[in-house]
Amino acid sequence: MKVSELAAQTGASIPTIKYYLREGLLMPGRATSATGATYGQEHVRRIRIVKALTDVAGLPIQRIKTVLELIDNPGQDLFDTLGRALAALPPYPADNDNAPADYPLARAALQLLGQAYHPDSVAVAQLERALHAVADAGLPMTEERLRTYADCLMTMAKLDVGRMPQNPPSAAVEYAVLGTALYEPVILAMRRLAHEDLAERLLTNQTDNTDNQP
Amino acid sequence: MKVSELAAQTGASIPTIKYYLREGLLMPGRATSATGATYGQEHVRRIRIVKALTDVAGLPIQRIKTVLELIDNPGQDLFDTLGRALAALPPYPADNDNAPADYPLARAALQLLGQAYHPDSVAVAQLERALHAVADAGLPMTEERLRTYADCLMTMAKLDVGRMPQNPPSAAVEYAVLGTALYEPVILAMRRLAHEDLAERLLTNQTDNTDNQP
């Protein structure tokens, strides 16, 4: 297809597509003349990924290149590749040359839940920071809340991981990156709407025949 | 207590406390002399809230003032007050003077789930944007995923709302704002760690005696 068709199919403008080509975020098309080129479904797919990572997830170009490199060359160890691809997504750890080798709050939480504790995982550092913040604000994580959240999130994660394509490995990397970056806002919005729904029933004088007290 | 003690108890530096006082984010202490003042537990509590909203949630000063005003004067309609306080938290809707009066993807999702659809709720606009992004990226929400996520998030939300103090109403506003702003990063980190845990069992050759296929 022509670049104009590529733009129509992806919703990316032609200047945006040219920018992606210049930055190496999109592979060149097949040359049809000195100045023309033709594009295929792999270009449509790539533009969708790049658009999602820039517009929605807000990744800087360099991080997008890291992700694309891992999609194009997933290597032998898919678990390791997924970890490196997901580490390219925000939130990024604070610049800190002497990052702690241990994350006590996250370690204790994962231990209680019977989940593996890998101090080199970016998500462990994220959890540590987040648990610190709730404790500092005087709303510390309780065991009840930790267990309830973990059960629910594990159920959701089983669906996500169960639906992950494993072949080719590049499809797994794409799925994991987009599923993480793009579904996080969905989940946060749905959580706020669940709160609204319950608070409305609790606080306004509607007929209430559901169990909204745990 | 003296300002130095206030700093020690909250982890906020004295210049930060003075900045909060100047900006009206912290109520003045009780004057003990022409230049000295004494502070109490209400100051500790207020500093914790302001610190959480600035440092963790990243709210601009003006939005923090909105939240504090609603904490101090929650009014008669607590449900309405909670909605206005939570609307002060990010993500903020895109600047768009002619915002749509309808959010078709969010409306369809909420209808399927039997939840109320209030097009004036900020969370509905968030859900619409997030569902649009996943569809654009070629990973559209399925009914299976929507129902699984909603069930789990509703279970988590019941715990949250069930633990919300209702008296005084200002405590409910504080709890809802901090619980939303500070627990969202906890949930996202825990979700990523659940994915890691499942992917590790699925992709590395560990003994696997759990059901990680839905």
CSV table of C-alpha atoms in Angstrom, one decimal:
chain,number,residue,atom,x,y,z
A,1,MET,CA,0.0,0.0,0.0
A,2,LYS,CA,1.0,3.6,-0.4
A,3,VAL,CA,2.0,5.8,2.5
A,4,SER,CA,-1.4,7.6,2.3
A,5,GLU,CA,-3.2,4.3,2.7
A,6,LEU,CA,-0.9,3.4,5.6
A,7,ALA,CA,-1.9,6.7,7.3
A,8,ALA,CA,-5.5,6.0,6.7
A,9,GLN,CA,-5.3,2.5,8.2
A,10,THR,CA,-3.3,3.5,11.3
A,11,GLY,CA,-4.7,7.0,12.0
A,12,ALA,CA,-1.1,8.3,12.0
A,13,SER,CA,-0.5,11.4,9.8
A,14,ILE,CA,2.0,11.2,6.9
A,15,PRO,CA,4.4,13.6,8.7
A,16,THR,CA,4.3,11.3,11.7
A,17,ILE,CA,5.0,8.2,9.6
A,18,LYS,CA,7.9,10.1,8.0
A,19,TYR,CA,9.2,11.0,11.4
A,20,TYR,CA,9.0,7.3,12.5
A,21,LEU,CA,10.9,6.3,9.4
A,22,ARG,CA,13.6,8.9,10.0
A,23,GLU,CA,14.0,7.9,13.6
A,24,GLY,CA,14.3,4.3,12.7
A,25,LEU,CA,11.1,3.4,14.6
A,26,LEU,CA,9.5,2.1,11.4
A,27,MET,CA,11.3,-0.2,8.9
A,28,PRO,CA,11.6,1.2,5.4
A,29,GLY,CA,9.0,0.2,2.8
A,30,ARG,CA,9.9,-1.7,-0.4
A,31,ALA,CA,11.2,0.9,-2.9
A,32,THR,CA,9.0,1.2,-6.0
A,33,SER,CA,10.9,4.1,-7.6
A,34,ALA,CA,13.6,6.6,-6.7
A,35,THR,CA,11.2,8.4,-4.3
A,36,GLY,CA,8.3,6.0,-3.8
A,37,ALA,CA,7.8,2.9,-1.6
A,38,THR,CA,5.2,0.4,-0.8
A,39,TYR,CA,4.2,-0.8,2.7
A,40,GLY,CA,2.6,-3.9,4.1
A,41,GLN,CA,0.8,-5.2,7.2
A,42,GLU,CA,4.0,-5.3,9.2
A,43,HIS,CA,4.2,-1.5,8.9
A,44,VAL,CA,0.6,-1.2,10.1
A,45,ARG,CA,1.4,-3.3,13.1
A,46,ARG,CA,4.6,-1.4,13.9
A,47,ILE,CA,3.0,2.0,13.6
A,48,ARG,CA,0.2,0.9,16.0
A,49,ILE,CA,2.9,-0.2,18.6
A,50,VAL,CA,4.9,3.0,18.3
A,51,LYS,CA,1.8,5.2,18.5
A,52,ALA,CA,0.6,3.4,21.6
A,53,LEU,CA,4.0,3.7,23.3
A,54,THR,CA,4.4,7.3,22.5
A,55,ASP,CA,0.9,8.7,22.7
A,56,VAL,CA,-0.5,6.6,25.5
A,57,ALA,CA,2.4,5.3,27.5
A,58,GLY,CA,4.5,8.4,27.0
A,59,LEU,CA,7.8,6.5,26.3
A,60,PRO,CA,10.8,8.5,25.1
A,61,ILE,CA,12.2,7.5,21.7
A,62,GLN,CA,15.2,5.8,23.2
A,63,ARG,CA,13.0,3.5,25.3
A,64,ILE,CA,10.8,2.7,22.4
A,65,LYS,CA,13.9,1.6,20.4
A,66,THR,CA,14.8,-0.7,23.3
A,67,VAL,CA,11.3,-2.3,23.1
A,68,LEU,CA,11.4,-2.6,19.3
A,69,GLU,CA,14.8,-4.2,19.4
A,70,LEU,CA,13.6,-6.8,21.8
A,71,ILE,CA,10.5,-7.4,19.7
A,72,ASP,CA,12.7,-7.9,16.6
A,73,ASN,CA,15.3,-10.0,18.3
A,74,PRO,CA,13.6,-11.7,21.3
A,75,GLY,CA,16.5,-14.2,21.7
A,76,GLN,CA,16.4,-17.6,23.4
A,77,ASP,CA,15.3,-16.6,26.9
A,78,LEU,CA,11.8,-15.3,26.5
A,79,PHE,CA,11.4,-14.7,30.3
A,80,ASP,CA,14.5,-12.5,30.4
A,81,THR,CA,13.4,-10.6,27.2
A,82,LEU,CA,10.0,-9.9,28.6
A,83,GLY,CA,11.6,-8.5,31.8
A,84,ARG,CA,13.9,-6.2,29.8
A,85,ALA,CA,11.1,-5.0,27.6
A,86,LEU,CA,8.7,-4.3,30.5
A,87,ALA,CA,11.6,-2.4,32.3
A,88,ALA,CA,11.5,0.1,29.5
A,89,LEU,CA,8.0,1.2,30.5
A,90,PRO,CA,7.3,3.9,33.1
A,91,PRO,CA,7.4,4.6,36.0
A,92,TYR,CA,11.2,4.8,35.9
A,93,PRO,CA,13.2,4.4,39.1
A,94,ALA,CA,14.6,7.6,40.6
A,95,ASP,CA,18.1,8.4,39.4
A,96,ASN,CA,20.1,6.9,42.2
A,97,ASP,CA,23.6,5.6,41.6
A,98,ASN,CA,23.6,3.6,44.8
A,99,ALA,CA,20.2,2.0,44.5
A,100,PRO,CA,19.5,-0.2,47.5
A,101,ALA,CA,20.3,-3.9,47.0
A,102,ASP,CA,17.3,-4.8,49.2
A,103,TYR,CA,13.7,-3.6,49.3
A,104,PRO,CA,12.4,-4.6,52.8
A,105,LEU,CA,8.7,-3.7,52.4
A,106,ALA,CA,8.4,-5.4,49.1
A,107,ARG,CA,10.3,-8.4,50.3
A,108,ALA,CA,8.1,-8.8,53.3
A,109,ALA,CA,4.9,-8.4,51.2
A,110,LEU,CA,6.0,-11.0,48.6
A,111,GLN,CA,7.2,-13.4,51.2
A,112,LEU,CA,3.7,-13.2,52.9
A,113,LEU,CA,2.1,-13.9,49.5
A,114,GLY,CA,4.5,-16.7,48.6
A,115,GLN,CA,5.6,-14.9,45.5
A,116,ALA,CA,9.3,-14.9,44.3
A,117,TYR,CA,11.4,-11.8,45.4
A,118,HIS,CA,13.8,-10.7,42.7
A,119,PRO,CA,15.5,-7.5,44.0
A,120,ASP,CA,16.7,-6.8,40.4
A,121,SER,CA,13.2,-6.6,39.1
A,122,VAL,CA,12.0,-3.0,38.4
A,123,ALA,CA,8.6,-3.9,39.7
A,124,VAL,CA,10.0,-4.8,43.1
A,125,ALA,CA,11.5,-1.3,43.3
A,126,GLN,CA,8.2,0.2,42.3
A,127,LEU,CA,6.4,-1.8,44.9
A,128,GLU,CA,8.8,-0.7,47.6
A,129,ARG,CA,8.4,3.0,46.7
A,130,ALA,CA,4.6,2.6,46.6
A,131,LEU,CA,4.4,0.8,50.0
A,132,HIS,CA,6.7,3.5,51.5
A,133,ALA,CA,4.4,6.2,50.3
A,134,VAL,CA,1.2,4.7,51.8
A,135,ALA,CA,3.0,4.1,55.1
A,136,ASP,CA,4.3,7.7,55.1
A,137,ALA,CA,0.8,9.0,54.5
A,138,GLY,CA,-0.5,7.1,57.5
A,139,LEU,CA,-2.5,4.5,55.4
A,140,PRO,CA,-0.1,1.6,55.6
A,141,MET,CA,-0.8,-1.7,53.8
A,142,THR,CA,-2.6,-4.2,56.1
A,143,GLU,CA,-2.3,-7.9,55.7
A,144,GLU,CA,-6.0,-8.1,54.9
A,145,ARG,CA,-5.7,-5.6,52.1
A,146,LEU,CA,-2.5,-7.1,50.8
A,147,ARG,CA,-4.0,-10.6,50.5
A,148,THR,CA,-7.3,-9.4,49.0
A,149,TYR,CA,-5.5,-7.3,46.4
A,150,ALA,CA,-3.0,-10.0,45.6
A,151,ASP,CA,-5.7,-12.7,45.1
A,152,CYS,CA,-7.6,-10.4,42.8
A,153,LEU,CA,-4.6,-9.3,40.8
A,154,MET,CA,-3.4,-12.8,40.4
A,155,THR,CA,-6.7,-13.8,39.0
A,156,MET,CA,-6.5,-11.0,36.5
A,157,ALA,CA,-2.9,-11.8,35.7
A,158,LYS,CA,-3.7,-15.5,35.0
A,159,LEU,CA,-6.1,-14.4,32.3
A,160,ASP,CA,-3.5,-12.0,30.8
A,161,VAL,CA,-0.7,-14.6,30.9
A,162,GLY,CA,-3.0,-17.4,29.7
A,163,ARG,CA,-3.9,-15.4,26.6
A,164,MET,CA,-0.3,-14.4,25.8
A,165,PRO,CA,0.8,-15.8,22.4
A,166,GLN,CA,4.1,-17.6,22.7
A,167,ASN,CA,4.9,-18.1,19.1
A,168,PRO,CA,6.6,-16.3,17.5
A,169,PRO,CA,8.3,-14.9,20.6
A,170,SER,CA,8.1,-11.4,19.2
A,171,ALA,CA,4.3,-11.7,19.5
A,172,ALA,CA,4.7,-12.5,23.2
A,173,VAL,CA,6.9,-9.4,23.7
A,174,GLU,CA,4.4,-7.1,21.9
A,175,TYR,CA,1.5,-8.5,23.8
A,176,ALA,CA,3.3,-8.1,27.2
A,177,VAL,CA,4.4,-4.6,26.5
A,178,LEU,CA,1.1,-3.3,25.1
A,179,GLY,CA,-0.9,-5.3,27.6
A,180,THR,CA,1.0,-3.7,30.5
A,181,ALA,CA,1.2,-0.1,29.1
A,182,LEU,CA,-2.3,0.1,27.7
A,183,TYR,CA,-4.3,-1.9,30.2
A,184,GLU,CA,-3.0,-0.2,33.3
A,185,PRO,CA,-5.1,3.0,32.6
A,186,VAL,CA,-8.1,0.7,31.9
A,187,ILE,CA,-7.7,-1.0,35.3
A,188,LEU,CA,-7.3,2.3,37.2
A,189,ALA,CA,-10.4,3.8,35.5
A,190,MET,CA,-12.4,0.6,36.3
A,191,ARG,CA,-11.3,0.7,39.9
A,192,ARG,CA,-12.4,4.3,40.3
A,193,LEU,CA,-15.7,3.5,38.7
A,194,ALA,CA,-16.2,0.5,41.1
A,195,HIS,CA,-15.5,2.9,44.0
A,196,GLU,CA,-18.0,5.4,42.6
A,197,ASP,CA,-20.6,2.6,42.2
A,198,LEU,CA,-20.2,1.4,45.7
A,199,ALA,CA,-20.0,4.8,47.3
A,200,GLU,CA,-23.1,5.9,45.5
A,201,ARG,CA,-25.1,3.0,46.9
A,202,LEU,CA,-23.6,3.5,50.4
A,203,LEU,CA,-24.0,7.3,50.6
A,204,THR,CA,-27.1,8.1,48.6
A,205,ASN,CA,-30.5,6.8,49.7
A,206,GLN,CA,-31.0,4.3,46.9
A,207,THR,CA,-32.6,1.0,47.4
A,208,ASP,CA,-29.6,-1.2,48.2
A,209,ASN,CA,-29.9,-4.9,48.0
A,210,THR,CA,-26.3,-5.8,47.4
A,211,ASP,CA,-23.6,-6.6,49.8
A,212,ASN,CA,-21.3,-3.6,49.8
A,213,GLN,CA,-19.9,-4.1,53.3
A,214,PRO,CA,-17.1,-6.6,53.3
B,1,MET,CA,5.5,21.1,69.3
B,2,LYS,CA,8.1,23.3,67.6
B,3,VAL,CA,8.6,23.5,63.8
B,4,SER,CA,11.8,21.4,64.2
B,5,GLU,CA,9.8,18.6,65.9
B,6,LEU,CA,7.1,18.9,63.2
B,7,ALA,CA,9.8,18.4,60.6
B,8,ALA,CA,11.2,15.4,62.5
B,9,GLN,CA,7.8,13.7,62.8
B,10,THR,CA,6.7,14.2,59.2
B,11,GLY,CA,10.0,13.9,57.3
B,12,ALA,CA,9.3,17.3,55.7
B,13,SER,CA,12.2,19.8,55.9
B,14,ILE,CA,11.7,23.1,57.7
B,15,PRO,CA,11.9,25.1,54.4
B,16,THR,CA,9.2,22.8,52.9
B,17,ILE,CA,7.0,23.4,56.0
B,18,LYS,CA,7.5,27.1,55.6
B,19,TYR,CA,6.7,26.8,51.9
B,20,TYR,CA,3.4,25.0,52.8
B,21,LEU,CA,2.6,27.7,55.3
B,22,ARG,CA,3.2,30.5,52.8
B,23,GLU,CA,1.2,28.8,50.1
B,24,GLY,CA,-1.7,28.3,52.5
B,25,LEU,CA,-1.4,24.5,52.2
B,26,LEU,CA,-0.8,24.3,56.0
B,27,MET,CA,-2.9,26.1,58.6
B,28,PRO,CA,-0.8,28.5,60.8
B,29,GLY,CA,0.4,27.3,64.2
B,30,ARG,CA,-0.7,28.9,67.5
B,31,ALA,CA,1.5,31.9,68.0
B,32,THR,CA,3.7,31.8,71.1
B,33,SER,CA,5.7,35.0,70.5
B,34,ALA,CA,6.1,37.6,67.7
B,35,THR,CA,8.1,35.1,65.6
B,36,GLY,CA,7.4,31.6,67.2
B,37,ALA,CA,4.5,29.3,66.9
B,38,THR,CA,3.5,25.9,68.2
B,39,TYR,CA,2.0,23.0,66.2
B,40,GLY,CA,-0.2,20.0,66.9
B,41,GLN,CA,-1.3,16.7,65.5
B,42,GLU,CA,-3.5,18.4,62.9
B,43,HIS,CA,-0.4,19.9,61.4
B,44,VAL,CA,1.3,16.5,61.2
B,45,ARG,CA,-1.7,15.0,59.5
B,46,ARG,CA,-2.0,17.9,57.0
B,47,ILE,CA,1.7,17.8,56.1
B,48,ARG,CA,1.4,14.1,55.4
B,49,ILE,CA,-1.5,14.7,53.0
B,50,VAL,CA,0.2,17.6,51.2
B,51,LYS,CA,3.5,15.6,50.9
B,52,ALA,CA,1.6,12.6,49.5
B,53,LEU,CA,-0.3,14.7,47.0
B,54,THR,CA,2.8,16.6,45.8
B,55,ASP,CA,5.6,14.0,46.0
B,56,VAL,CA,3.7,10.9,45.1
B,57,ALA,CA,0.6,11.9,43.2
B,58,GLY,CA,2.3,14.9,41.5
B,59,LEU,CA,-0.6,17.3,42.0
B,60,PRO,CA,-0.1,21.0,41.2
B,61,ILE,CA,-0.6,23.3,44.1
B,62,GLN,CA,-4.0,24.6,42.8
B,63,ARG,CA,-5.4,21.0,42.7
B,64,ILE,CA,-4.1,20.4,46.2
B,65,LYS,CA,-5.9,23.5,47.4
B,66,THR,CA,-9.1,22.1,45.9
B,67,VAL,CA,-8.7,18.8,47.8
B,68,LEU,CA,-7.9,20.5,51.1
B,69,GLU,CA,-10.8,22.9,50.7
B,70,LEU,CA,-13.1,19.8,50.3
B,71,ILE,CA,-11.5,18.1,53.3
B,72,ASP,CA,-12.0,21.2,55.5
B,73,ASN,CA,-15.6,21.9,54.2
B,74,PRO,CA,-17.0,18.6,53.1
B,75,GLY,CA,-20.6,19.9,53.0
B,76,GLN,CA,-23.8,17.9,53.2
B,77,ASP,CA,-23.5,15.7,50.2
B,78,LEU,CA,-20.6,13.4,50.9
B,79,PHE,CA,-20.9,11.5,47.6
B,80,ASP,CA,-20.7,14.7,45.6
B,81,THR,CA,-17.8,15.9,47.7
B,82,LEU,CA,-15.9,12.7,47.1
B,83,GLY,CA,-16.5,12.9,43.4
B,84,ARG,CA,-15.1,16.5,43.3
B,85,ALA,CA,-12.1,15.6,45.4
B,86,LEU,CA,-11.2,12.6,43.3
B,87,ALA,CA,-11.6,14.6,40.1
B,88,ALA,CA,-8.7,16.7,41.3
B,89,LEU,CA,-6.3,13.7,40.9
B,90,PRO,CA,-4.5,12.9,37.7
B,91,PRO,CA,-4.9,11.8,35.0
B,92,TYR,CA,-6.5,15.0,33.8
B,93,PRO,CA,-8.7,15.0,30.8
B,94,ALA,CA,-7.2,16.5,27.7
B,95,ASP,CA,-7.9,20.3,27.2
B,96,ASN,CA,-10.9,20.1,25.0
B,97,ASP,CA,-13.6,22.8,25.1
B,98,ASN,CA,-16.1,20.7,23.3
B,99,ALA,CA,-15.7,17.5,25.3
B,100,PRO,CA,-18.1,14.8,24.1
B,101,ALA,CA,-21.3,14.5,26.0
B,102,ASP,CA,-21.2,10.7,25.4
B,103,TYR,CA,-18.5,8.0,25.9
B,104,PRO,CA,-19.8,5.1,23.8
B,105,LEU,CA,-17.1,2.5,24.7
B,106,ALA,CA,-17.3,3.2,28.5
B,107,ARG,CA,-21.1,3.3,28.3
B,108,ALA,CA,-21.2,-0.1,26.6
B,109,ALA,CA,-18.7,-1.6,29.1
B,110,LEU,CA,-20.6,-0.3,32.2
B,111,GLN,CA,-23.9,-1.4,30.7
B,112,LEU,CA,-22.6,-4.9,30.3
B,113,LEU,CA,-21.4,-4.8,33.9
B,114,GLY,CA,-24.6,-3.4,35.3
B,115,GLN,CA,-22.8,-0.4,36.7
B,116,ALA,CA,-24.2,3.1,36.6
B,117,TYR,CA,-23.0,5.3,33.7
B,118,HIS,CA,-22.5,9.0,34.7
B,119,PRO,CA,-21.1,10.8,31.6
B,120,ASP,CA,-20.0,13.7,33.9
B,121,SER,CA,-17.7,11.5,36.0
B,122,VAL,CA,-14.1,12.0,35.2
B,123,ALA,CA,-13.4,8.3,35.5
B,124,VAL,CA,-15.9,7.6,32.7
B,125,ALA,CA,-13.8,9.9,30.4
B,126,GLN,CA,-10.7,8.1,31.6
B,127,LEU,CA,-12.2,4.7,30.8
B,128,GLU,CA,-13.3,5.8,27.3
B,129,ARG,CA,-9.8,7.1,26.5
B,130,ALA,CA,-8.2,3.9,27.8
B,131,LEU,CA,-10.5,1.6,25.9
B,132,HIS,CA,-9.9,3.6,22.8
B,133,ALA,CA,-6.2,3.2,23.1
B,134,VAL,CA,-6.3,-0.6,23.6
B,135,ALA,CA,-8.6,-0.9,20.5
B,136,ASP,CA,-6.3,1.3,18.4
B,137,ALA,CA,-3.4,-0.8,19.4
B,138,GLY,CA,-5.1,-4.0,18.2
B,139,LEU,CA,-5.7,-5.4,21.7
B,140,PRO,CA,-9.4,-4.6,22.2
B,141,MET,CA,-11.2,-5.3,25.4
B,142,THR,CA,-13.0,-8.6,25.2
B,143,GLU,CA,-16.1,-9.4,27.2
B,144,GLU,CA,-14.2,-12.2,29.1
B,145,ARG,CA,-11.5,-9.8,30.2
B,146,LEU,CA,-13.9,-7.0,31.0
B,147,ARG,CA,-16.0,-9.3,33.3
B,148,THR,CA,-12.9,-10.8,35.0
B,149,TYR,CA,-11.3,-7.5,35.6
B,150,ALA,CA,-14.6,-5.9,36.8
B,151,ASP,CA,-15.2,-8.8,39.3
B,152,CYS,CA,-11.8,-8.6,40.7
B,153,LEU,CA,-11.7,-4.8,40.9
B,154,MET,CA,-15.2,-4.8,42.5
B,155,THR,CA,-13.9,-7.2,45.2
B,156,MET,CA,-11.0,-4.9,45.9
B,157,ALA,CA,-13.2,-1.8,45.9
B,158,LYS,CA,-15.6,-3.4,48.4
B,159,LEU,CA,-12.7,-3.7,50.9
B,160,ASP,CA,-11.7,-0.1,50.2
B,161,VAL,CA,-15.1,1.4,50.6
B,162,GLY,CA,-16.0,-0.9,53.5
B,163,ARG,CA,-13.0,0.4,55.4
B,164,MET,CA,-13.7,4.1,54.7
B,165,PRO,CA,-14.4,6.1,57.8
B,166,GLN,CA,-17.6,8.1,57.4
B,167,ASN,CA,-17.4,10.3,60.5
B,168,PRO,CA,-16.2,13.0,60.4
B,169,PRO,CA,-16.9,13.4,56.7
B,170,SER,CA,-13.4,15.1,56.3
B,171,ALA,CA,-11.9,11.7,57.2
B,172,ALA,CA,-13.8,10.1,54.4
B,173,VAL,CA,-12.5,12.6,51.9
B,174,GLU,CA,-8.9,12.2,53.1
B,175,TYR,CA,-9.2,8.4,53.0
B,176,ALA,CA,-10.7,8.4,49.5
B,177,VAL,CA,-8.1,10.8,48.0
B,178,LEU,CA,-5.1,9.2,49.6
B,179,GLY,CA,-6.4,5.7,49.0
B,180,THR,CA,-6.9,6.5,45.3
B,181,ALA,CA,-3.7,8.4,44.7
B,182,LEU,CA,-1.4,6.3,46.7
B,183,TYR,CA,-2.8,2.8,46.2
B,184,GLU,CA,-2.9,3.0,42.4
B,185,PRO,CA,1.0,2.6,42.2
B,186,VAL,CA,0.8,-0.3,44.7
B,187,ILE,CA,-1.8,-2.1,42.5
B,188,LEU,CA,0.1,-1.6,39.3
B,189,ALA,CA,3.4,-2.8,40.9
B,190,MET,CA,1.6,-5.9,42.3
B,191,ARG,CA,0.0,-6.6,38.9
B,192,ARG,CA,3.4,-6.5,37.2
B,193,LEU,CA,4.8,-8.8,39.9
B,194,ALA,CA,1.9,-11.3,39.5
B,195,HIS,CA,2.7,-11.3,35.7
B,196,GLU,CA,6.3,-11.9,36.5
B,197,ASP,CA,5.5,-14.7,38.9
B,198,LEU,CA,3.2,-16.5,36.4
B,199,ALA,CA,5.5,-15.9,33.4
B,200,GLU,CA,8.5,-17.3,35.3
B,201,ARG,CA,6.6,-20.5,36.1
B,202,LEU,CA,5.3,-20.8,32.5
B,203,LEU,CA,8.5,-20.0,30.6
B,204,THR,CA,11.3,-21.3,32.8
B,205,ASN,CA,11.6,-25.0,33.5
B,206,GLN,CA,10.6,-24.9,37.1
B,207,THR,CA,8.4,-27.6,38.7
B,208,ASP,CA,5.0,-26.2,38.2
B,209,ASN,CA,2.1,-27.6,40.2
B,210,THR,CA,-0.2,-24.6,40.0
B,211,ASP,CA,-2.9,-23.8,37.5
B,212,ASN,CA,-1.5,-20.9,35.5
B,213,GLN,CA,-3.6,-21.5,32.4
B,214,PRO,CA,-7.1,-20.1,32.8
